[in-house]
C-alpha cells in the first residue's frame, strides 16, 4: 500500500486540492484534514470511503499507526477497503478534477460546438426508425425502442448483482420507464459479474455480464 498525508490549511485554496486529486489518481491511501475529508463528500459520494480524515496528527505515531493497519489481521481489511474504493473512483475523479475549474469550463464549452450535429444525426435516425416496421426478431430494448449504438446520446449504467432482478425491476418500472419513454436516444444497462446464480431477467436484454467474478473486490474492474 502507498500512503499520502495531506498537511496544511486548504480552506483558502481551490477545492479539491491537487494533492488530493493526484493521490487518488495513483491509489495512494489518503489521510486528509477533517475539513478536506468532509467537504470531499460533496464531490463524490464514495470519496470519504477512499480517504481518512483527522483532526490532529502526531507524526511520530504515524508509522506505527499505518504499520498496525496493514499488518494487524483485524485491521488489514480497512486499507483493502479504502484501496478498493480508490480504484473505483480514481479514473473519474482524475478526469474531472486534474484540470482547473476554468479549463474544465472551456472544455465543456467546446463540446457544445458539435452538439447540434450529433442531435441532428440522432433525430434523423429516429425519423428513419419510425418509418420502418419493427421486425419480430428484434427483441432487445434498443431495437424495440428504435435505437442503435450510433444514436445513443445518454447511457444510464448501474452496478448490480446477478440475483438482484427484483431491484432491477423496480428501476425498470419507475425512472427507467420514464427514461425509455422520454427519449429514444437514452438507454439503461445493468452490469453484473460472473457467478453460479442464473440471471433471471437476462431475456430483457439490458443486463450485461462482465468477464470478471462477481465480487465486492472487483467493482473497479
PDB file of C-alpha atoms in Angstrom:
ATOM      1  CA  UNK A   1       0.000   0.000   0.000  1.00  0.00           C
ATOM      2  CA  UNK A   2       1.018   3.587  -0.637  1.00  0.00           C
ATOM      3  CA  UNK A   3       0.029   6.481   1.586  1.00  0.00           C
ATOM      4  CA  UNK A   4      -0.307  10.230   1.192  1.00  0.00           C
ATOM      5  CA  UNK A   5      -0.528  12.586   4.162  1.00  0.00           C
ATOM      6  CA  UNK A   6      -2.079  15.975   3.403  1.00  0.00           C
ATOM      7  CA  UNK A   7      -0.988  18.733   5.790  1.00  0.00           C
ATOM      8  CA  UNK A   8      -1.934  22.387   5.995  1.00  0.00           C
ATOM      9  CA  UNK A   9      -4.922  24.695   5.749  1.00  0.00           C
ATOM     10  CA  UNK A  10      -6.781  24.057   2.478  1.00  0.00           C
ATOM     11  CA  UNK A  11      -9.763  26.287   3.267  1.00  0.00           C
ATOM     12  CA  UNK A  12      -8.411  29.231   1.247  1.00  0.00           C
ATOM     13  CA  UNK A  13      -7.279  27.203  -1.794  1.00  0.00           C
ATOM     14  CA  UNK A  14      -9.251  25.980  -4.811  1.00  0.00           C
ATOM     15  CA  UNK A  15     -11.083  22.782  -3.998  1.00  0.00           C
ATOM     16  CA  UNK A  16     -10.304  19.961  -4.368  1.00  0.00           C
ATOM     17  CA  UNK A  17      -6.577  20.292  -3.590  1.00  0.00           C
ATOM     18  CA  UNK A  18      -4.446  18.986  -6.436  1.00  0.00           C
ATOM     19  CA  UNK A  19      -2.548  16.853  -3.914  1.00  0.00           C
ATOM     20  CA  UNK A  20      -5.800  15.011  -3.185  1.00  0.00           C
ATOM     21  CA  UNK A  21      -6.528  14.561  -6.898  1.00  0.00           C
ATOM     22  CA  UNK A  22      -3.108  13.088  -7.628  1.00  0.00           C
ATOM     23  CA  UNK A  23      -3.099  10.891  -4.522  1.00  0.00           C
ATOM     24  CA  UNK A  24      -6.399   9.298  -5.522  1.00  0.00           C
ATOM     25  CA  UNK A  25      -5.296   9.051  -9.159  1.00  0.00           C
ATOM     26  CA  UNK A  26      -2.336   6.922  -8.080  1.00  0.00           C
ATOM     27  CA  UNK A  27      -4.348   4.995  -5.471  1.00  0.00           C
ATOM     28  CA  UNK A  28      -2.312   6.216  -2.537  1.00  0.00           C
ATOM     29  CA  UNK A  29      -4.234   5.849   0.701  1.00  0.00           C
ATOM     30  CA  UNK A  30      -5.051   9.443   1.711  1.00  0.00           C
ATOM     31  CA  UNK A  31      -5.000  10.857   5.218  1.00  0.00           C
ATOM     32  CA  UNK A  32      -6.505  14.322   4.919  1.00  0.00           C
ATOM     33  CA  UNK A  33      -7.516  17.103   7.308  1.00  0.00           C
ATOM     34  CA  UNK A  34     -11.073  16.647   8.513  1.00  0.00           C
ATOM     35  CA  UNK A  35     -12.232  19.692   6.534  1.00  0.00           C
ATOM     36  CA  UNK A  36     -10.989  18.170   3.251  1.00  0.00           C
ATOM     37  CA  UNK A  37     -12.495  14.790   4.106  1.00  0.00           C
ATOM     38  CA  UNK A  38     -15.900  16.287   4.955  1.00  0.00           C
ATOM     39  CA  UNK A  39     -16.076  18.640   2.009  1.00  0.00           C
ATOM     40  CA  UNK A  40     -14.962  15.901  -0.374  1.00  0.00           C
ATOM     41  CA  UNK A  41     -18.232  14.053   0.165  1.00  0.00           C
ATOM     42  CA  UNK A  42     -19.917  16.789  -1.877  1.00  0.00           C
ATOM     43  CA  UNK A  43     -17.729  15.968  -4.872  1.00  0.00           C
ATOM     44  CA  UNK A  44     -18.020  12.190  -4.830  1.00  0.00           C
ATOM     45  CA  UNK A  45     -20.396  10.009  -2.868  1.00  0.00           C
ATOM     46  CA  UNK A  46     -17.649   7.441  -2.223  1.00  0.00           C
ATOM     47  CA  UNK A  47     -14.797   9.890  -1.735  1.00  0.00           C
ATOM     48  CA  UNK A  48     -14.977   9.638   2.076  1.00  0.00           C
ATOM     49  CA  UNK A  49     -14.552   5.873   1.638  1.00  0.00           C
ATOM     50  CA  UNK A  50     -11.271   6.371  -0.200  1.00  0.00           C
ATOM     51  CA  UNK A  51      -9.744   8.763   2.327  1.00  0.00           C
ATOM     52  CA  UNK A  52      -9.490   9.110   6.083  1.00  0.00           C
ATOM     53  CA  UNK A  53      -9.944  12.380   7.912  1.00  0.00           C
ATOM     54  CA  UNK A  54      -8.100  13.503  11.010  1.00  0.00           C
ATOM     55  CA  UNK A  55      -8.395  16.420  13.445  1.00  0.00           C
ATOM     56  CA  UNK A  56      -4.832  16.286  14.719  1.00  0.00           C
ATOM     57  CA  UNK A  57      -1.775  14.319  13.656  1.00  0.00           C
ATOM     58  CA  UNK A  58       1.206  13.128  15.666  1.00  0.00           C
ATOM     59  CA  UNK A  59       3.864  12.441  13.048  1.00  0.00           C
ATOM     60  CA  UNK A  60       5.817  10.284  15.463  1.00  0.00           C
ATOM     61  CA  UNK A  61       2.866   7.896  15.769  1.00  0.00           C
ATOM     62  CA  UNK A  62       2.067   7.840  12.055  1.00  0.00           C
ATOM     63  CA  UNK A  63       4.368   4.991  11.047  1.00  0.00           C
ATOM     64  CA  UNK A  64       3.238   2.640  13.865  1.00  0.00           C
ATOM     65  CA  UNK A  65      -0.390   3.504  13.087  1.00  0.00           C
ATOM     66  CA  UNK A  66      -0.047   2.623   9.394  1.00  0.00           C
ATOM     67  CA  UNK A  67       2.048  -0.440  10.119  1.00  0.00           C
ATOM     68  CA  UNK A  68      -0.594  -1.736  12.508  1.00  0.00           C
ATOM     69  CA  UNK A  69      -3.310  -1.111   9.926  1.00  0.00           C
ATOM     70  CA  UNK A  70      -1.503  -3.157   7.278  1.00  0.00           C
ATOM     71  CA  UNK A  71      -0.053  -5.923   9.430  1.00  0.00           C
ATOM     72  CA  UNK A  72      -2.755  -6.426  12.031  1.00  0.00           C
ATOM     73  CA  UNK A  73      -5.088  -9.172  10.694  1.00  0.00           C
ATOM     74  CA  UNK A  74      -8.045  -7.463  12.334  1.00  0.00           C
ATOM     75  CA  UNK A  75      -7.347  -4.151  10.575  1.00  0.00           C
ATOM     76  CA  UNK A  76      -5.767  -5.126   7.272  1.00  0.00           C
ATOM     77  CA  UNK A  77      -9.120  -5.113   5.524  1.00  0.00           C
ATOM     78  CA  UNK A  78      -9.503  -1.420   6.377  1.00  0.00           C
ATOM     79  CA  UNK A  79      -6.716  -0.494   3.957  1.00  0.00           C
ATOM     80  CA  UNK A  80      -8.044  -3.006   1.437  1.00  0.00           C
ATOM     81  CA  UNK A  81     -11.481  -1.404   1.645  1.00  0.00           C
ATOM     82  CA  UNK A  82     -10.022   2.076   1.072  1.00  0.00           C
ATOM     83  CA  UNK A  83      -7.945   0.865  -1.867  1.00  0.00           C
ATOM     84  CA  UNK A  84     -10.955  -0.821  -3.474  1.00  0.00           C
ATOM     85  CA  UNK A  85     -12.913   2.419  -3.489  1.00  0.00           C
ATOM     86  CA  UNK A  86      -9.796   4.310  -4.551  1.00  0.00           C
ATOM     87  CA  UNK A  87      -9.577   2.134  -7.647  1.00  0.00           C
ATOM     88  CA  UNK A  88     -13.283   2.583  -8.208  1.00  0.00           C
ATOM     89  CA  UNK A  89     -13.201   6.377  -8.358  1.00  0.00           C
ATOM     90  CA  UNK A  90      -9.641   7.100  -9.468  1.00  0.00           C
ATOM     91  CA  UNK A  91     -10.207   7.500 -13.210  1.00  0.00           C
ATOM     92  CA  UNK A  92     -13.392   9.550 -12.978  1.00  0.00           C
ATOM     93  CA  UNK A  93     -12.003  11.748 -10.215  1.00  0.00           C
ATOM     94  CA  UNK A  94      -8.737  12.213 -12.085  1.00  0.00           C
ATOM     95  CA  UNK A  95     -10.551  13.037 -15.325  1.00  0.00           C
ATOM     96  CA  UNK A  96     -12.817  15.582 -13.696  1.00  0.00           C
ATOM     97  CA  UNK A  97     -10.536  17.424 -11.302  1.00  0.00           C
ATOM     98  CA  UNK A  98      -6.976  17.285 -12.577  1.00  0.00           C
ATOM     99  CA  UNK A  99      -7.685  20.475 -14.546  1.00  0.00           C
ATOM    100  CA  UNK A 100      -8.655  23.829 -13.094  1.00  0.00           C
ATOM    101  CA  UNK A 101     -12.298  24.888 -12.999  1.00  0.00           C
ATOM    102  CA  UNK A 102     -11.647  27.421 -15.762  1.00  0.00           C
ATOM    103  CA  UNK A 103     -10.094  24.785 -18.007  1.00  0.00           C
ATOM    104  CA  UNK A 104     -12.968  22.373 -17.365  1.00  0.00           C
ATOM    105  CA  UNK A 105     -15.431  25.117 -18.317  1.00  0.00           C
ATOM    106  CA  UNK A 106     -13.522  25.764 -21.551  1.00  0.00           C
ATOM    107  CA  UNK A 107     -13.622  22.089 -22.476  1.00  0.00           C
ATOM    108  CA  UNK A 108     -17.334  21.900 -21.711  1.00  0.00           C
ATOM    109  CA  UNK A 109     -17.970  24.921 -23.909  1.00  0.00           C
ATOM    110  CA  UNK A 110     -16.051  23.343 -26.804  1.00  0.00           C
ATOM    111  CA  UNK A 111     -18.165  20.214 -26.511  1.00  0.00           C
ATOM    112  CA  UNK A 112     -21.207  22.308 -27.365  1.00  0.00           C
ATOM    113  CA  UNK A 113     -19.730  23.055 -30.785  1.00  0.00           C
ATOM    114  CA  UNK A 114     -20.738  19.710 -32.286  1.00  0.00           C
ATOM    115  CA  UNK A 115     -23.849  19.172 -30.138  1.00  0.00           C
ATOM    116  CA  UNK A 116     -26.168  20.288 -32.920  1.00  0.00           C
ATOM    117  CA  UNK A 117     -24.583  17.904 -35.413  1.00  0.00           C
ATOM    118  CA  UNK A 118     -24.926  14.964 -33.007  1.00  0.00           C
ATOM    119  CA  UNK A 119     -28.517  15.850 -32.263  1.00  0.00           C
ATOM    120  CA  UNK A 120     -29.193  16.098 -35.981  1.00  0.00           C
ATOM    121  CA  UNK A 121     -27.851  12.586 -36.554  1.00  0.00           C
ATOM    122  CA  UNK A 122     -29.958  11.209 -33.713  1.00  0.00           C
ATOM    123  CA  UNK A 123     -33.082  12.955 -34.955  1.00  0.00           C
ATOM    124  CA  UNK A 124     -32.518  11.598 -38.453  1.00  0.00           C
ATOM    125  CA  UNK A 125     -32.184   8.073 -37.098  1.00  0.00           C
ATOM    126  CA  UNK A 126     -35.342   8.417 -35.021  1.00  0.00           C
ATOM    127  CA  UNK A 127     -37.306   9.612 -38.027  1.00  0.00           C
ATOM    128  CA  UNK A 128     -35.965   6.755 -40.124  1.00  0.00           C
ATOM    129  CA  UNK A 129     -36.727   4.160 -37.437  1.00  0.00           C
ATOM    130  CA  UNK A 130     -40.311   5.398 -37.077  1.00  0.00           C
ATOM    131  CA  UNK A 131     -40.821   4.913 -40.796  1.00  0.00           C
ATOM    132  CA  UNK A 132     -39.798   1.255 -40.546  1.00  0.00           C
ATOM    133  CA  UNK A 133     -41.912  -1.650 -39.323  1.00  0.00           C
ATOM    134  CA  UNK A 134     -40.292  -3.411 -36.307  1.00  0.00           C
ATOM    135  CA  UNK A 135     -39.235  -6.951 -37.091  1.00  0.00           C
ATOM    136  CA  UNK A 136     -40.396  -9.801 -34.794  1.00  0.00           C
ATOM    137  CA  UNK A 137     -36.836 -10.975 -34.133  1.00  0.00           C
ATOM    138  CA  UNK A 138     -35.798  -7.608 -32.702  1.00  0.00           C
ATOM    139  CA  UNK A 139     -36.442  -8.368 -29.045  1.00  0.00           C
ATOM    140  CA  UNK A 140     -33.805  -6.247 -27.335  1.00  0.00           C
ATOM    141  CA  UNK A 141     -34.823  -2.969 -25.682  1.00  0.00           C
ATOM    142  CA  UNK A 142     -32.704  -0.987 -28.158  1.00  0.00           C
ATOM    143  CA  UNK A 143     -34.454  -2.431 -31.204  1.00  0.00           C
ATOM    144  CA  UNK A 144     -37.860  -2.199 -29.571  1.00  0.00           C
ATOM    145  CA  UNK A 145     -37.352   1.476 -28.844  1.00  0.00           C
ATOM    146  CA  UNK A 146     -35.784   2.248 -32.200  1.00  0.00           C
ATOM    147  CA  UNK A 147     -32.237   2.981 -31.057  1.00  0.00           C
ATOM    148  CA  UNK A 148     -28.810   1.784 -32.021  1.00  0.00           C
ATOM    149  CA  UNK A 149     -25.307   2.389 -30.784  1.00  0.00           C
ATOM    150  CA  UNK A 150     -24.773   5.372 -33.065  1.00  0.00           C
ATOM    151  CA  UNK A 151     -27.999   7.041 -31.943  1.00  0.00           C
ATOM    152  CA  UNK A 152     -27.421   6.681 -28.184  1.00  0.00           C
ATOM    153  CA  UNK A 153     -26.814  10.042 -26.539  1.00  0.00           C
ATOM    154  CA  UNK A 154     -27.061   9.085 -22.849  1.00  0.00           C
ATOM    155  CA  UNK A 155     -26.439   5.714 -21.214  1.00  0.00           C
ATOM    156  CA  UNK A 156     -27.564   5.086 -17.633  1.00  0.00           C
ATOM    157  CA  UNK A 157     -25.251   2.403 -16.222  1.00  0.00           C
ATOM    158  CA  UNK A 158     -25.780   0.715 -12.892  1.00  0.00           C
ATOM    159  CA  UNK A 159     -23.777  -1.878 -10.962  1.00  0.00           C
ATOM    160  CA  UNK A 160     -25.953  -4.775  -9.919  1.00  0.00           C
ATOM    161  CA  UNK A 161     -25.862  -8.335  -8.586  1.00  0.00           C
ATOM    162  CA  UNK A 162     -26.838 -11.370 -10.611  1.00  0.00           C
ATOM    163  CA  UNK A 163     -29.684 -12.250  -8.268  1.00  0.00           C
ATOM    164  CA  UNK A 164     -30.948  -8.665  -7.846  1.00  0.00           C
ATOM    165  CA  UNK A 165     -33.603  -8.956 -10.560  1.00  0.00           C
ATOM    166  CA  UNK A 166     -36.285  -7.552  -8.241  1.00  0.00           C
ATOM    167  CA  UNK A 167     -34.296  -4.386  -7.697  1.00  0.00           C
ATOM    168  CA  UNK A 168     -33.728  -4.052 -11.437  1.00  0.00           C
ATOM    169  CA  UNK A 169     -37.470  -4.459 -11.992  1.00  0.00           C
ATOM    170  CA  UNK A 170     -38.080  -1.542  -9.646  1.00  0.00           C
ATOM    171  CA  UNK A 171     -35.794   0.648 -11.749  1.00  0.00           C
ATOM    172  CA  UNK A 172     -37.449  -0.500 -14.978  1.00  0.00           C
ATOM    173  CA  UNK A 173     -40.911   0.258 -13.654  1.00  0.00           C
ATOM    174  CA  UNK A 174     -40.085   3.705 -12.216  1.00  0.00           C
ATOM    175  CA  UNK A 175     -37.472   6.119 -13.537  1.00  0.00           C
ATOM    176  CA  UNK A 176     -36.213   3.548 -16.036  1.00  0.00           C
ATOM    177  CA  UNK A 177     -39.579   3.610 -17.761  1.00  0.00           C
ATOM    178  CA  UNK A 178     -39.502   7.400 -17.797  1.00  0.00           C
ATOM    179  CA  UNK A 179     -36.094   7.300 -19.465  1.00  0.00           C
ATOM    180  CA  UNK A 180     -37.303   4.841 -22.074  1.00  0.00           C
ATOM    181  CA  UNK A 181     -40.375   6.905 -22.900  1.00  0.00           C
ATOM    182  CA  UNK A 182     -38.674  10.296 -22.803  1.00  0.00           C
ATOM    183  CA  UNK A 183     -36.075   9.796 -25.492  1.00  0.00           C
ATOM    184  CA  UNK A 184     -35.117   7.065 -27.965  1.00  0.00           C
ATOM    185  CA  UNK A 185     -31.502   8.177 -27.649  1.00  0.00           C
ATOM    186  CA  UNK A 186     -31.257   7.204 -23.943  1.00  0.00           C
ATOM    187  CA  UNK A 187     -30.653   3.642 -22.760  1.00  0.00           C
ATOM    188  CA  UNK A 188     -30.126   1.937 -19.420  1.00  0.00           C
ATOM    189  CA  UNK A 189     -27.886  -1.025 -18.647  1.00  0.00           C
ATOM    190  CA  UNK A 190     -27.195  -3.114 -15.547  1.00  0.00           C
ATOM    191  CA  UNK A 191     -23.703  -4.593 -15.195  1.00  0.00           C
ATOM    192  CA  UNK A 192     -23.104  -7.825 -13.287  1.00  0.00           C
ATOM    193  CA  UNK A 193     -20.168 -10.168 -12.806  1.00  0.00           C
ATOM    194  CA  UNK A 194     -19.839 -13.874 -13.476  1.00  0.00           C
ATOM    195  CA  UNK A 195     -21.168 -16.362 -10.953  1.00  0.00           C
ATOM    196  CA  UNK A 196     -23.209 -19.548 -10.429  1.00  0.00           C
ATOM    197  CA  UNK A 197     -26.550 -17.766  -9.975  1.00  0.00           C
ATOM    198  CA  UNK A 198     -28.683 -17.507 -13.124  1.00  0.00           C
ATOM    199  CA  UNK A 199     -29.665 -14.090 -14.471  1.00  0.00           C
ATOM    200  CA  UNK A 200     -33.430 -14.433 -14.284  1.00  0.00           C
ATOM    201  CA  UNK A 201     -34.151 -11.324 -16.350  1.00  0.00           C
ATOM    202  CA  UNK A 202     -31.458 -11.841 -18.978  1.00  0.00           C
ATOM    203  CA  UNK A 203     -34.041 -12.094 -21.753  1.00  0.00           C
ATOM    204  CA  UNK A 204     -34.917  -8.414 -21.313  1.00  0.00           C
ATOM    205  CA  UNK A 205     -31.607  -7.506 -22.921  1.00  0.00           C
ATOM    206  CA  UNK A 206     -30.499  -4.759 -20.546  1.00  0.00           C
ATOM    207  CA  UNK A 207     -28.274  -6.866 -18.254  1.00  0.00           C
ATOM    208  CA  UNK A 208     -24.619  -7.022 -19.283  1.00  0.00           C
ATOM    209  CA  UNK A 209     -22.425  -9.782 -17.868  1.00  0.00           C
ATOM    210  CA  UNK A 210     -18.812  -8.657 -17.471  1.00  0.00           C
ATOM    211  CA  UNK A 211     -15.900 -11.136 -17.787  1.00  0.00           C
ATOM    212  CA  UNK A 212     -14.920 -10.781 -14.107  1.00  0.00           C
ATOM    213  CA  UNK A 213     -16.005 -12.700 -10.990  1.00  0.00           C
ATOM    214  CA  UNK A 214     -18.911 -11.156  -9.127  1.00  0.00           C
ATOM    215  CA  UNK A 215     -17.258  -9.824  -6.012  1.00  0.00           C
ATOM    216  CA  UNK A 216     -17.114  -6.641  -3.981  1.00  0.00           C
ATOM    217  CA  UNK A 217     -13.378  -6.581  -4.631  1.00  0.00           C
ATOM    218  CA  UNK A 218     -13.792  -6.469  -8.434  1.00  0.00           C
ATOM    219  CA  UNK A 219     -16.005  -3.382  -8.542  1.00  0.00           C
ATOM    220  CA  UNK A 220     -13.204  -1.355 -10.108  1.00  0.00           C
ATOM    221  CA  UNK A 221     -12.892  -3.864 -12.958  1.00  0.00           C
TER     222      UNK A 221
END
